[in-house]
Short mmCIF file of C-alpha atoms and ligand atoms in Angstrom, two decimals:
data_model
loop_
_atom_site.label_atom_id
_atom_site.label_comp_id
_atom_site.label_asym_id
_atom_site.label_seq_id
_atom_site.Cartn_x
_atom_site.Cartn_y
_atom_site.Cartn_z
CA MET A 18 23.19 181.22 117.01
CA LEU A 19 25.81 183.78 117.95
CA LYS A 20 28.53 181.15 117.61
CA LYS A 21 27.37 180.28 114.13
CA PHE A 22 27.39 183.93 113.13
CA LYS A 23 30.90 184.40 114.47
CA LEU A 24 32.12 181.42 112.49
CA ILE A 25 30.65 182.76 109.25
CA ALA A 26 32.11 186.20 109.93
CA LEU A 27 35.53 184.69 110.60
CA LEU A 28 35.41 182.54 107.50
CA SER A 29 34.40 185.36 105.22
CA SER A 30 37.09 187.67 106.58
CA ALA A 31 39.59 184.88 106.01
CA LEU A 32 38.50 184.52 102.41
CA PHE A 33 39.00 188.24 101.86
CA LEU A 34 42.31 188.50 103.59
CA THR A 35 44.16 185.47 102.27
CA ASN A 36 46.72 186.14 99.60
CA THR A 37 46.82 189.79 100.58
CA ALA A 38 47.86 190.73 104.09
CA PHE A 39 48.28 187.12 105.23
CA ALA A 40 50.27 185.84 102.29
CA GLY A 41 51.84 183.00 104.28
CA GLU A 42 48.58 181.09 104.72
CA THR A 43 46.04 180.12 102.09
CA THR A 44 42.25 179.85 102.23
CA ALA A 45 42.62 176.08 102.06
CA ASP A 46 44.72 176.17 105.25
CA TRP A 47 41.93 178.08 106.90
CA LEU A 48 39.12 175.79 105.84
CA LEU A 49 41.06 172.65 106.63
CA SER A 50 42.22 173.53 110.09
CA PHE A 51 40.17 174.93 112.93
CA GLU A 52 43.20 174.15 115.05
CA ARG A 53 44.28 177.68 114.32
CA MET A 54 41.88 178.95 116.92
CA LYS A 55 44.31 177.70 119.57
CA ASN A 56 47.68 176.91 118.06
CA PHE A 57 50.48 177.84 115.69
CA LYS A 58 50.87 176.87 112.05
CA SER A 59 53.33 173.95 111.92
CA VAL A 60 56.48 174.27 109.80
CA THR A 61 55.64 173.61 106.13
CA ASP A 62 58.92 174.51 104.39
CA LYS A 63 61.39 171.63 103.94
CA THR A 64 64.49 173.86 103.80
CA TYR A 65 63.52 175.69 106.98
CA ALA A 66 62.66 172.38 108.69
CA LYS A 67 66.04 170.89 107.76
CA GLU A 68 68.29 173.91 108.43
CA CYS A 69 66.55 174.98 111.61
CA GLY A 70 65.77 171.56 113.00
CA GLU A 71 69.35 170.31 113.24
CA CYS A 72 70.26 171.48 116.74
CA HIS A 73 66.81 172.03 118.21
CA PHE A 74 63.14 171.73 117.32
CA ALA A 75 62.31 173.77 114.18
CA TYR A 76 60.24 176.56 115.74
CA PRO A 77 56.96 177.45 114.02
CA ALA A 78 57.55 180.89 112.45
CA GLY A 79 54.44 182.31 114.17
CA LEU A 80 56.27 182.15 117.51
CA LEU A 81 58.12 185.39 116.68
CA PRO A 82 57.36 188.57 114.70
CA SER A 83 59.28 189.24 111.47
CA ALA A 84 61.37 191.92 113.24
CA SER A 85 62.84 189.11 115.39
CA TRP A 86 63.45 186.81 112.41
CA GLU A 87 65.26 189.61 110.59
CA LYS A 88 67.60 190.10 113.56
CA LEU A 89 68.26 186.35 113.85
CA LEU A 90 68.43 185.29 110.21
CA ASN A 91 71.25 187.22 108.59
CA ALA A 92 74.81 186.11 107.80
CA THR A 93 76.42 188.07 110.65
CA ALA A 94 73.98 186.95 113.32
CA LEU A 95 74.14 183.29 112.26
CA LYS A 96 77.92 183.20 112.71
CA ASN A 97 77.27 183.51 116.41
CA HIS A 98 73.82 182.07 116.95
CA PHE A 99 73.52 181.70 120.73
CA GLY A 100 77.16 180.58 120.83
CA ASP A 101 76.86 178.20 117.86
CA ASN A 102 77.80 178.70 114.22
CA ALA A 103 74.62 178.24 112.16
CA GLU A 104 75.88 179.75 108.88
CA MET A 105 74.42 178.64 105.54
CA ASP A 106 74.86 179.66 101.91
CA ALA A 107 73.19 182.88 100.75
CA ALA A 108 70.43 181.20 98.67
CA THR A 109 69.42 178.91 101.54
CA LEU A 110 69.44 181.80 103.97
CA GLU A 111 67.23 183.87 101.68
CA ARG A 112 64.70 181.05 101.50
CA VAL A 113 64.72 180.45 105.25
CA LEU A 114 64.33 184.19 105.98
CA ASP A 115 61.48 184.50 103.44
CA TYR A 116 59.66 181.55 104.98
CA ALA A 117 60.08 182.86 108.53
CA THR A 118 59.03 186.43 107.74
CA ASN A 119 56.08 185.38 105.52
CA ASN A 120 54.75 183.19 108.33
CA ALA A 121 55.73 185.43 111.26
CA ALA A 122 53.40 186.14 114.18
CA GLU A 123 51.92 189.35 112.73
CA LYS A 124 51.09 187.58 109.44
CA SER A 125 49.32 184.65 111.08
CA TRP A 126 45.70 184.22 112.09
CA TYR A 127 46.43 181.52 114.65
CA LYS A 128 45.20 182.70 118.02
CA ARG A 129 48.46 182.24 119.92
CA ALA A 130 50.47 183.90 117.15
CA ARG A 131 48.11 186.90 117.36
CA LYS A 132 48.86 187.14 121.07
CA ILE A 133 52.58 187.30 120.34
CA ALA A 134 52.11 189.85 117.54
CA ASN A 135 49.93 192.03 119.76
CA SER A 136 52.58 192.09 122.51
CA GLY A 137 54.68 194.43 120.35
CA GLN A 138 57.80 192.61 121.56
CA ALA A 139 60.51 191.52 119.10
CA PRO A 140 63.15 189.66 121.16
CA LEU A 141 65.84 187.28 119.86
CA ARG A 142 64.37 184.48 121.94
CA ILE A 143 60.86 183.04 122.05
CA THR A 144 61.53 182.34 125.72
CA GLU A 145 61.96 186.10 126.31
CA LEU A 146 58.39 186.84 125.25
CA ARG A 147 56.29 187.86 128.27
CA TYR A 148 53.52 185.45 127.23
CA ILE A 149 55.90 182.47 127.00
CA LYS A 150 57.60 183.43 130.27
CA ARG A 151 54.28 183.73 132.07
CA VAL A 152 52.93 180.32 131.06
CA HIS A 153 56.13 178.63 132.26
CA GLU A 154 57.00 180.66 135.35
CA GLU A 155 55.67 178.10 137.81
CA ILE A 156 57.72 175.20 136.44
CA PRO A 157 60.65 174.64 138.84
CA ALA A 158 64.30 174.51 137.61
CA ASN A 159 64.66 170.83 138.48
CA MET A 160 62.10 170.06 135.77
CA ILE A 161 63.90 172.18 133.14
CA LYS A 162 67.64 173.03 133.54
CA ASP A 163 68.43 170.16 135.88
CA ASN A 164 66.31 167.68 133.93
CA LYS A 165 68.68 165.65 131.72
CA ASP A 166 65.94 165.08 129.13
CA VAL A 167 65.03 168.79 128.83
CA LYS A 168 68.01 171.02 129.81
CA SER A 169 66.49 174.26 128.51
CA LEU A 170 63.10 175.90 128.10
CA SER A 171 64.13 176.38 124.45
CA MET A 172 63.62 172.63 123.88
CA CYS A 173 59.85 173.02 123.44
CA ASN A 174 59.34 169.53 122.03
CA ALA A 175 60.92 167.85 125.08
CA CYS A 176 57.67 168.61 126.97
CA HIS A 177 55.15 169.60 124.30
CA THR A 178 54.45 166.21 122.72
CA GLN A 179 52.63 167.73 119.71
CA ALA A 180 54.89 170.77 119.17
CA ALA A 181 55.76 169.59 115.64
CA LYS A 182 52.06 169.95 114.78
CA GLY A 183 52.03 173.46 116.21
CA VAL A 184 50.01 172.27 119.23
CA PHE A 185 51.11 173.57 122.65
CA ASP A 186 47.93 173.07 124.72
CA SER A 187 48.66 172.29 128.35
CA ASP A 188 46.83 168.95 128.10
CA THR A 189 49.42 167.74 125.56
CA VAL A 190 52.38 168.45 127.88
CA ASN A 191 54.46 165.65 129.36
CA ILE A 192 57.55 166.72 131.33
CA PRO A 193 60.16 163.94 131.02
CA ASN A 194 60.94 162.25 134.36
CA PHE A 195 57.99 164.01 136.04
CA PRO A 196 55.02 161.92 134.95
CA ASP A 197 52.80 163.33 137.71
CA TYR A 198 53.15 167.02 136.76
CA ASN A 199 49.83 168.75 135.86
C1 HEC B 16 74.38 174.64 114.92
C2 HEC B 16 73.20 174.51 115.75
C3 HEC B 16 71.99 175.39 115.45
C4 HEC B 16 71.36 175.58 114.24
C5 HEC B 16 71.70 174.98 112.90
C6 HEC B 16 70.25 176.49 114.52
N1 HEC B 16 70.20 176.80 115.85
FE1 HEC B 16 68.85 178.01 116.73
N2 HEC B 16 69.77 177.74 118.52
C7 HEC B 16 70.91 176.99 118.74
C8 HEC B 16 71.28 177.06 120.15
C9 HEC B 16 72.46 176.37 120.80
C10 HEC B 16 70.30 177.87 120.77
C11 HEC B 16 70.20 178.23 122.26
C12 HEC B 16 69.43 177.13 122.96
C13 HEC B 16 69.33 177.30 124.44
O1 HEC B 16 69.53 178.41 124.96
O2 HEC B 16 69.02 176.31 125.12
C14 HEC B 16 69.37 178.27 119.71
C15 HEC B 16 68.28 179.09 119.93
C16 HEC B 16 67.41 179.53 118.96
C17 HEC B 16 66.30 180.43 119.19
C18 HEC B 16 65.88 180.99 120.54
C19 HEC B 16 65.11 179.93 121.32
C20 HEC B 16 64.62 180.46 122.65
O3 HEC B 16 65.31 180.28 123.65
O4 HEC B 16 63.55 181.07 122.67
C21 HEC B 16 65.68 180.63 117.99
C22 HEC B 16 64.46 181.49 117.74
C23 HEC B 16 66.42 179.86 117.01
N3 HEC B 16 67.46 179.20 117.64
C24 HEC B 16 66.10 179.81 115.67
C25 HEC B 16 66.82 179.09 114.72
C26 HEC B 16 66.51 179.09 113.32
C27 HEC B 16 65.34 179.82 112.68
C28 HEC B 16 67.43 178.30 112.71
C29 HEC B 16 67.60 178.01 111.22
C30 HEC B 16 68.11 179.10 110.46
C31 HEC B 16 68.33 177.79 113.75
N4 HEC B 16 67.92 178.31 114.96
C32 HEC B 16 69.40 176.95 113.55
C33 HEC B 16 71.58 176.26 117.79
C34 HEC B 16 71.27 176.17 116.45
C1 HEC B 17 59.88 171.77 130.87
C2 HEC B 17 58.80 171.51 129.93
C3 HEC B 17 58.42 172.59 128.94
C4 HEC B 17 59.20 173.16 127.96
C5 HEC B 17 60.64 172.84 127.61
C6 HEC B 17 58.36 174.11 127.27
N1 HEC B 17 57.11 174.13 127.82
FE1 HEC B 17 55.52 175.23 127.21
N2 HEC B 17 54.42 174.55 128.78
C7 HEC B 17 54.84 173.60 129.70
C8 HEC B 17 53.78 173.38 130.67
C9 HEC B 17 53.82 172.44 131.86
C10 HEC B 17 52.72 174.23 130.30
C11 HEC B 17 51.35 174.37 130.95
C12 HEC B 17 51.38 175.44 131.99
C13 HEC B 17 50.03 175.48 132.70
O1 HEC B 17 49.00 175.52 132.02
O2 HEC B 17 50.04 175.44 133.91
C14 HEC B 17 53.16 174.94 129.10
C15 HEC B 17 52.38 175.88 128.41
C16 HEC B 17 52.70 176.44 127.20
C17 HEC B 17 51.83 177.29 126.42
C18 HEC B 17 50.39 177.69 126.79
C19 HEC B 17 49.48 176.52 126.47
C20 HEC B 17 48.05 176.73 126.96
O3 HEC B 17 47.28 175.75 126.90
O4 HEC B 17 47.70 177.84 127.32
C21 HEC B 17 52.51 177.63 125.28
C22 HEC B 17 52.01 178.50 124.14
C23 HEC B 17 53.83 177.02 125.37
N3 HEC B 17 53.90 176.32 126.56
C24 HEC B 17 54.82 177.15 124.44
C25 HEC B 17 56.11 176.67 124.59
C26 HEC B 17 57.20 176.96 123.67
C27 HEC B 17 57.06 177.77 122.40
C28 HEC B 17 58.31 176.35 124.17
C29 HEC B 17 59.71 176.37 123.63
C30 HEC B 17 60.28 177.69 123.30
C31 HEC B 17 57.92 175.67 125.40
N4 HEC B 17 56.58 175.91 125.63
C32 HEC B 17 58.76 174.90 126.20
C33 HEC B 17 56.04 172.94 129.70
C34 HEC B 17 57.11 173.23 128.86
#
């Protein structure tokens, strides 16, 4: 009974809030996907997916707050993006920045994005977020840095088999070369 009430309350608040505070997600998204109770919204913009999926997995925008995306996604910062040059033309950059900020952690209803928004942190790296650090702190270096099929904790999709769908649940993890982990 209580569960049912909660669901109705959540749905009606979603209907009110869409297209206002949470402009990045529509009511249809909400009704279609109860996944949001656990996960992140997967990347839905083709330009972002292409430009930001070249060197690594295209991170769902809800993994960082807009303050982080603004620090990362400007012409100066992209010239030296973690040691790489990730420059793009001004129109493309504007689109990518708009997508990232409109779908940033604080604009998303997905439960794990809320957690990140509520942390108040705005680092340059997802892997610097306390929440992300905590859930990975017990994984030894030989499974990450020294693992030729992972190399870095930044390569989310090396272990999270459904990362592209925005799903990071521990039961969907498979660490390459360590089939018995978990
Ligand atoms: C030319 C290659 C390249 C492109 C293009 C690129 N990146 Fe990166 N990105 C990197 C490298 C290299 C790192 C550091 C990875 C590591 O430390 O293992 C990185 C790291 C990141 C991180 C931090 C990940 C962490 O450790 O938490 C974010 C966030 C990020 N990139 C976002 C983007 C976005 C958004 C775009 C699209 C505008 C983009 N990147 C395009 C090369 C690139
Ligand atoms: C070396 C493999 C590996 C990489 C790379 C990795 N993860 Fe994980 N991640 C794990 C494992 C294993 C767990 C489960 C930890 C546990 O529950 O004991 C986990 C848990 C999580 C959780 C919590 C899931 C839950 O059910 O509570 C989130 C969120 C997450 N990872 C996000 C990310 C993101 C974002 C990245 C990339 C920036 C990333 N992970 C990179 C292995 C990895």
